[in-house]
Amino acid sequence: MPTASCCNSSNGPAPAEGPKQTKVVIRKTYRGALEGTGVAEVLTAQAAAGAGYVASERVDATLDGRKGTFVIQHGGLADGEDQSTFGTAVPHSGTADLAGLSGRATEASHGVLTLAYTFGEPS
């Protein structure tokens, strides 16, 4: 299970109407099949009954014995009680032993990353 800490945030002026927007940098530690760290730059929008975020995260880790870096772009939406997440490893972003990594990433519950991945030919 990853642990995360929020390091930097910046809020623009509160809008007269509409959702509040925030930019946040989150540093994560991953443990399990994925061992390492991640740094995510996150943009959020918070409305009265809904919210969303998009993020680009560089992961520096060992995945099933393979060491390197890769980037995940992910996001999530909340509409009242309904929540969904989405994410993809950026094609050809893997380095070193993680070259050729592709896959999907989801966060089905807070702080738990599920990464379904394969390795193809490195570019």
PDB file of C-alpha atoms in Angstrom:
ATOM      1  CA  MET A   1       0.000   0.000   0.000  1.00  0.00           C
ATOM      2  CA  PRO A   2       1.456   3.381  -0.901  1.00  0.00           C
ATOM      3  CA  THR A   3       1.827   6.118   1.645  1.00  0.00           C
ATOM      4  CA  ALA A   4       1.570   9.706   0.537  1.00  0.00           C
ATOM      5  CA  SER A   5       2.374  13.125   1.914  1.00  0.00           C
ATOM      6  CA  CYS A   6       1.362  16.451   0.495  1.00  0.00           C
ATOM      7  CA  CYS A   7       4.339  18.746   0.091  1.00  0.00           C
ATOM      8  CA  ASN A   8       3.307  21.830  -1.834  1.00  0.00           C
ATOM      9  CA  SER A   9      -0.002  23.313  -2.778  1.00  0.00           C
ATOM     10  CA  SER A  10      -1.056  26.489  -4.458  1.00  0.00           C
ATOM     11  CA  ASN A  11      -4.511  27.945  -4.668  1.00  0.00           C
ATOM     12  CA  GLY A  12      -5.400  30.739  -6.986  1.00  0.00           C
ATOM     13  CA  PRO A  13      -7.851  33.370  -5.838  1.00  0.00           C
ATOM     14  CA  ALA A  14     -11.228  31.878  -4.917  1.00  0.00           C
ATOM     15  CA  PRO A  15     -13.580  32.232  -7.870  1.00  0.00           C
ATOM     16  CA  ALA A  16     -16.710  34.336  -7.491  1.00  0.00           C
ATOM     17  CA  GLU A  17     -18.636  31.256  -8.600  1.00  0.00           C
ATOM     18  CA  GLY A  18     -17.865  27.732  -9.743  1.00  0.00           C
ATOM     19  CA  PRO A  19     -15.388  25.157  -8.495  1.00  0.00           C
ATOM     20  CA  LYS A  20     -12.271  25.925  -6.484  1.00  0.00           C
ATOM     21  CA  GLN A  21      -9.071  24.790  -8.227  1.00  0.00           C
ATOM     22  CA  THR A  22      -5.823  23.734  -6.570  1.00  0.00           C
ATOM     23  CA  LYS A  23      -2.387  22.546  -7.702  1.00  0.00           C
ATOM     24  CA  VAL A  24      -0.655  20.063  -5.381  1.00  0.00           C
ATOM     25  CA  VAL A  25       2.602  18.075  -5.399  1.00  0.00           C
ATOM     26  CA  ILE A  26       2.303  14.711  -3.628  1.00  0.00           C
ATOM     27  CA  ARG A  27       5.252  12.484  -2.722  1.00  0.00           C
ATOM     28  CA  LYS A  28       4.409   8.788  -2.338  1.00  0.00           C
ATOM     29  CA  THR A  29       6.130   5.665  -1.049  1.00  0.00           C
ATOM     30  CA  TYR A  30       5.112   2.342  -2.602  1.00  0.00           C
ATOM     31  CA  ARG A  31       5.440  -1.046  -0.905  1.00  0.00           C
ATOM     32  CA  GLY A  32       4.550  -4.465  -2.252  1.00  0.00           C
ATOM     33  CA  ALA A  33       5.105  -5.686  -5.824  1.00  0.00           C
ATOM     34  CA  LEU A  34       5.993  -2.032  -6.572  1.00  0.00           C
ATOM     35  CA  GLU A  35       8.745  -0.811  -4.202  1.00  0.00           C
ATOM     36  CA  GLY A  36       9.876   2.793  -4.481  1.00  0.00           C
ATOM     37  CA  THR A  37       8.700   6.375  -4.656  1.00  0.00           C
ATOM     38  CA  GLY A  38       6.484   8.567  -6.789  1.00  0.00           C
ATOM     39  CA  VAL A  39       6.102  12.309  -7.241  1.00  0.00           C
ATOM     40  CA  ALA A  40       2.733  13.432  -8.610  1.00  0.00           C
ATOM     41  CA  GLU A  41       1.802  16.883  -9.847  1.00  0.00           C
ATOM     42  CA  VAL A  42      -1.941  17.108  -9.312  1.00  0.00           C
ATOM     43  CA  LEU A  43      -4.603  19.576 -10.457  1.00  0.00           C
ATOM     44  CA  THR A  44      -7.905  19.454  -8.570  1.00  0.00           C
ATOM     45  CA  ALA A  45     -11.342  20.984  -8.933  1.00  0.00           C
ATOM     46  CA  GLN A  46     -13.761  21.035  -5.975  1.00  0.00           C
ATOM     47  CA  ALA A  47     -17.413  21.926  -6.527  1.00  0.00           C
ATOM     48  CA  ALA A  48     -20.301  21.791  -4.045  1.00  0.00           C
ATOM     49  CA  ALA A  49     -21.353  18.215  -4.913  1.00  0.00           C
ATOM     50  CA  GLY A  50     -18.538  16.980  -7.166  1.00  0.00           C
ATOM     51  CA  ALA A  51     -14.799  16.960  -7.548  1.00  0.00           C
ATOM     52  CA  GLY A  52     -12.070  15.812  -9.889  1.00  0.00           C
ATOM     53  CA  TYR A  53      -8.328  15.566 -10.279  1.00  0.00           C
ATOM     54  CA  VAL A  54      -5.781  14.876 -12.993  1.00  0.00           C
ATOM     55  CA  ALA A  55      -2.165  13.979 -12.278  1.00  0.00           C
ATOM     56  CA  SER A  56       1.123  13.157 -13.911  1.00  0.00           C
ATOM     57  CA  GLU A  57       3.298  10.994 -11.653  1.00  0.00           C
ATOM     58  CA  ARG A  58       6.919   9.910 -12.098  1.00  0.00           C
ATOM     59  CA  VAL A  59       7.554   6.596 -10.347  1.00  0.00           C
ATOM     60  CA  ASP A  60      11.112   5.515  -9.425  1.00  0.00           C
ATOM     61  CA  ALA A  61      10.814   1.937  -8.262  1.00  0.00           C
ATOM     62  CA  THR A  62      11.433  -1.770  -8.546  1.00  0.00           C
ATOM     63  CA  LEU A  63       8.516  -3.657 -10.066  1.00  0.00           C
ATOM     64  CA  ASP A  64       8.702  -7.431  -9.704  1.00  0.00           C
ATOM     65  CA  GLY A  65      12.504  -7.254  -9.555  1.00  0.00           C
ATOM     66  CA  ARG A  66      12.905  -4.738 -12.421  1.00  0.00           C
ATOM     67  CA  LYS A  67      14.335  -1.319 -11.481  1.00  0.00           C
ATOM     68  CA  GLY A  68      13.744   1.944 -13.334  1.00  0.00           C
ATOM     69  CA  THR A  69      11.339   4.832 -13.740  1.00  0.00           C
ATOM     70  CA  PHE A  70       8.063   5.358 -15.581  1.00  0.00           C
ATOM     71  CA  VAL A  71       5.249   7.898 -15.702  1.00  0.00           C
ATOM     72  CA  ILE A  72       1.579   7.315 -14.918  1.00  0.00           C
ATOM     73  CA  GLN A  73      -1.080   9.812 -15.927  1.00  0.00           C
ATOM     74  CA  HIS A  74      -4.183   9.324 -13.821  1.00  0.00           C
ATOM     75  CA  GLY A  75      -7.302  11.035 -12.552  1.00  0.00           C
ATOM     76  CA  GLY A  76     -10.539  10.637 -10.723  1.00  0.00           C
ATOM     77  CA  LEU A  77     -14.044  12.029 -10.529  1.00  0.00           C
ATOM     78  CA  ALA A  78     -16.581  12.186  -7.731  1.00  0.00           C
ATOM     79  CA  ASP A  79     -20.262  12.928  -8.306  1.00  0.00           C
ATOM     80  CA  GLY A  80     -21.834  12.760  -4.866  1.00  0.00           C
ATOM     81  CA  GLU A  81     -21.272   9.163  -3.706  1.00  0.00           C
ATOM     82  CA  ASP A  82     -20.308   7.921  -7.197  1.00  0.00           C
ATOM     83  CA  GLN A  83     -16.533   7.811  -7.697  1.00  0.00           C
ATOM     84  CA  SER A  84     -14.319   6.612 -10.528  1.00  0.00           C
ATOM     85  CA  THR A  85     -10.599   6.610 -11.290  1.00  0.00           C
ATOM     86  CA  PHE A  86      -8.576   6.089 -14.445  1.00  0.00           C
ATOM     87  CA  GLY A  87      -4.915   5.898 -15.319  1.00  0.00           C
ATOM     88  CA  THR A  88      -2.395   4.749 -17.880  1.00  0.00           C
ATOM     89  CA  ALA A  89       1.350   4.267 -17.950  1.00  0.00           C
ATOM     90  CA  VAL A  90       2.638   6.791 -20.494  1.00  0.00           C
ATOM     91  CA  PRO A  91       3.756   4.793 -23.561  1.00  0.00           C
ATOM     92  CA  HIS A  92       7.548   4.419 -23.840  1.00  0.00           C
ATOM     93  CA  SER A  93       8.149   6.278 -20.549  1.00  0.00           C
ATOM     94  CA  GLY A  94       9.864   3.303 -18.868  1.00  0.00           C
ATOM     95  CA  THR A  95      13.617   3.484 -18.298  1.00  0.00           C
ATOM     96  CA  ALA A  96      16.319   0.916 -17.468  1.00  0.00           C
ATOM     97  CA  ASP A  97      14.730  -2.462 -16.584  1.00  0.00           C
ATOM     98  CA  LEU A  98      11.228  -0.932 -16.879  1.00  0.00           C
ATOM     99  CA  ALA A  99      11.663  -0.031 -20.575  1.00  0.00           C
ATOM    100  CA  GLY A 100       8.754  -1.445 -22.555  1.00  0.00           C
ATOM    101  CA  LEU A 101       6.300  -1.170 -19.638  1.00  0.00           C
ATOM    102  CA  SER A 102       2.686  -0.491 -20.548  1.00  0.00           C
ATOM    103  CA  GLY A 103      -0.448  -0.754 -18.494  1.00  0.00           C
ATOM    104  CA  ARG A 104      -3.409   0.682 -16.644  1.00  0.00           C
ATOM    105  CA  ALA A 105      -3.451   2.145 -13.142  1.00  0.00           C
ATOM    106  CA  THR A 106      -6.441   2.621 -10.847  1.00  0.00           C
ATOM    107  CA  GLU A 107      -6.927   3.650  -7.252  1.00  0.00           C
ATOM    108  CA  ALA A 108     -10.059   1.743  -6.255  1.00  0.00           C
ATOM    109  CA  SER A 109      -9.696   2.806  -2.622  1.00  0.00           C
ATOM    110  CA  HIS A 110      -7.743   5.654  -1.057  1.00  0.00           C
ATOM    111  CA  GLY A 111      -4.016   4.913  -1.036  1.00  0.00           C
ATOM    112  CA  VAL A 112      -4.186   1.560  -2.867  1.00  0.00           C
ATOM    113  CA  LEU A 113      -2.760   1.558  -6.396  1.00  0.00           C
ATOM    114  CA  THR A 114      -3.607  -1.300  -8.739  1.00  0.00           C
ATOM    115  CA  LEU A 115      -1.261  -1.525 -11.718  1.00  0.00           C
ATOM    116  CA  ALA A 116      -2.104  -4.024 -14.483  1.00  0.00           C
ATOM    117  CA  TYR A 117       0.972  -4.120 -16.715  1.00  0.00           C
ATOM    118  CA  THR A 118       2.905  -5.940 -19.415  1.00  0.00           C
ATOM    119  CA  PHE A 119       6.368  -5.586 -20.899  1.00  0.00           C
ATOM    120  CA  GLY A 120       6.825  -5.246 -24.634  1.00  0.00           C
ATOM    121  CA  GLU A 121       9.877  -4.423 -26.677  1.00  0.00           C
ATOM    122  CA  PRO A 122      11.739  -1.355 -25.369  1.00  0.00           C
ATOM    123  CA  SER A 123      11.819   1.567 -27.790  1.00  0.00           C
TER     124      SER A 123
END
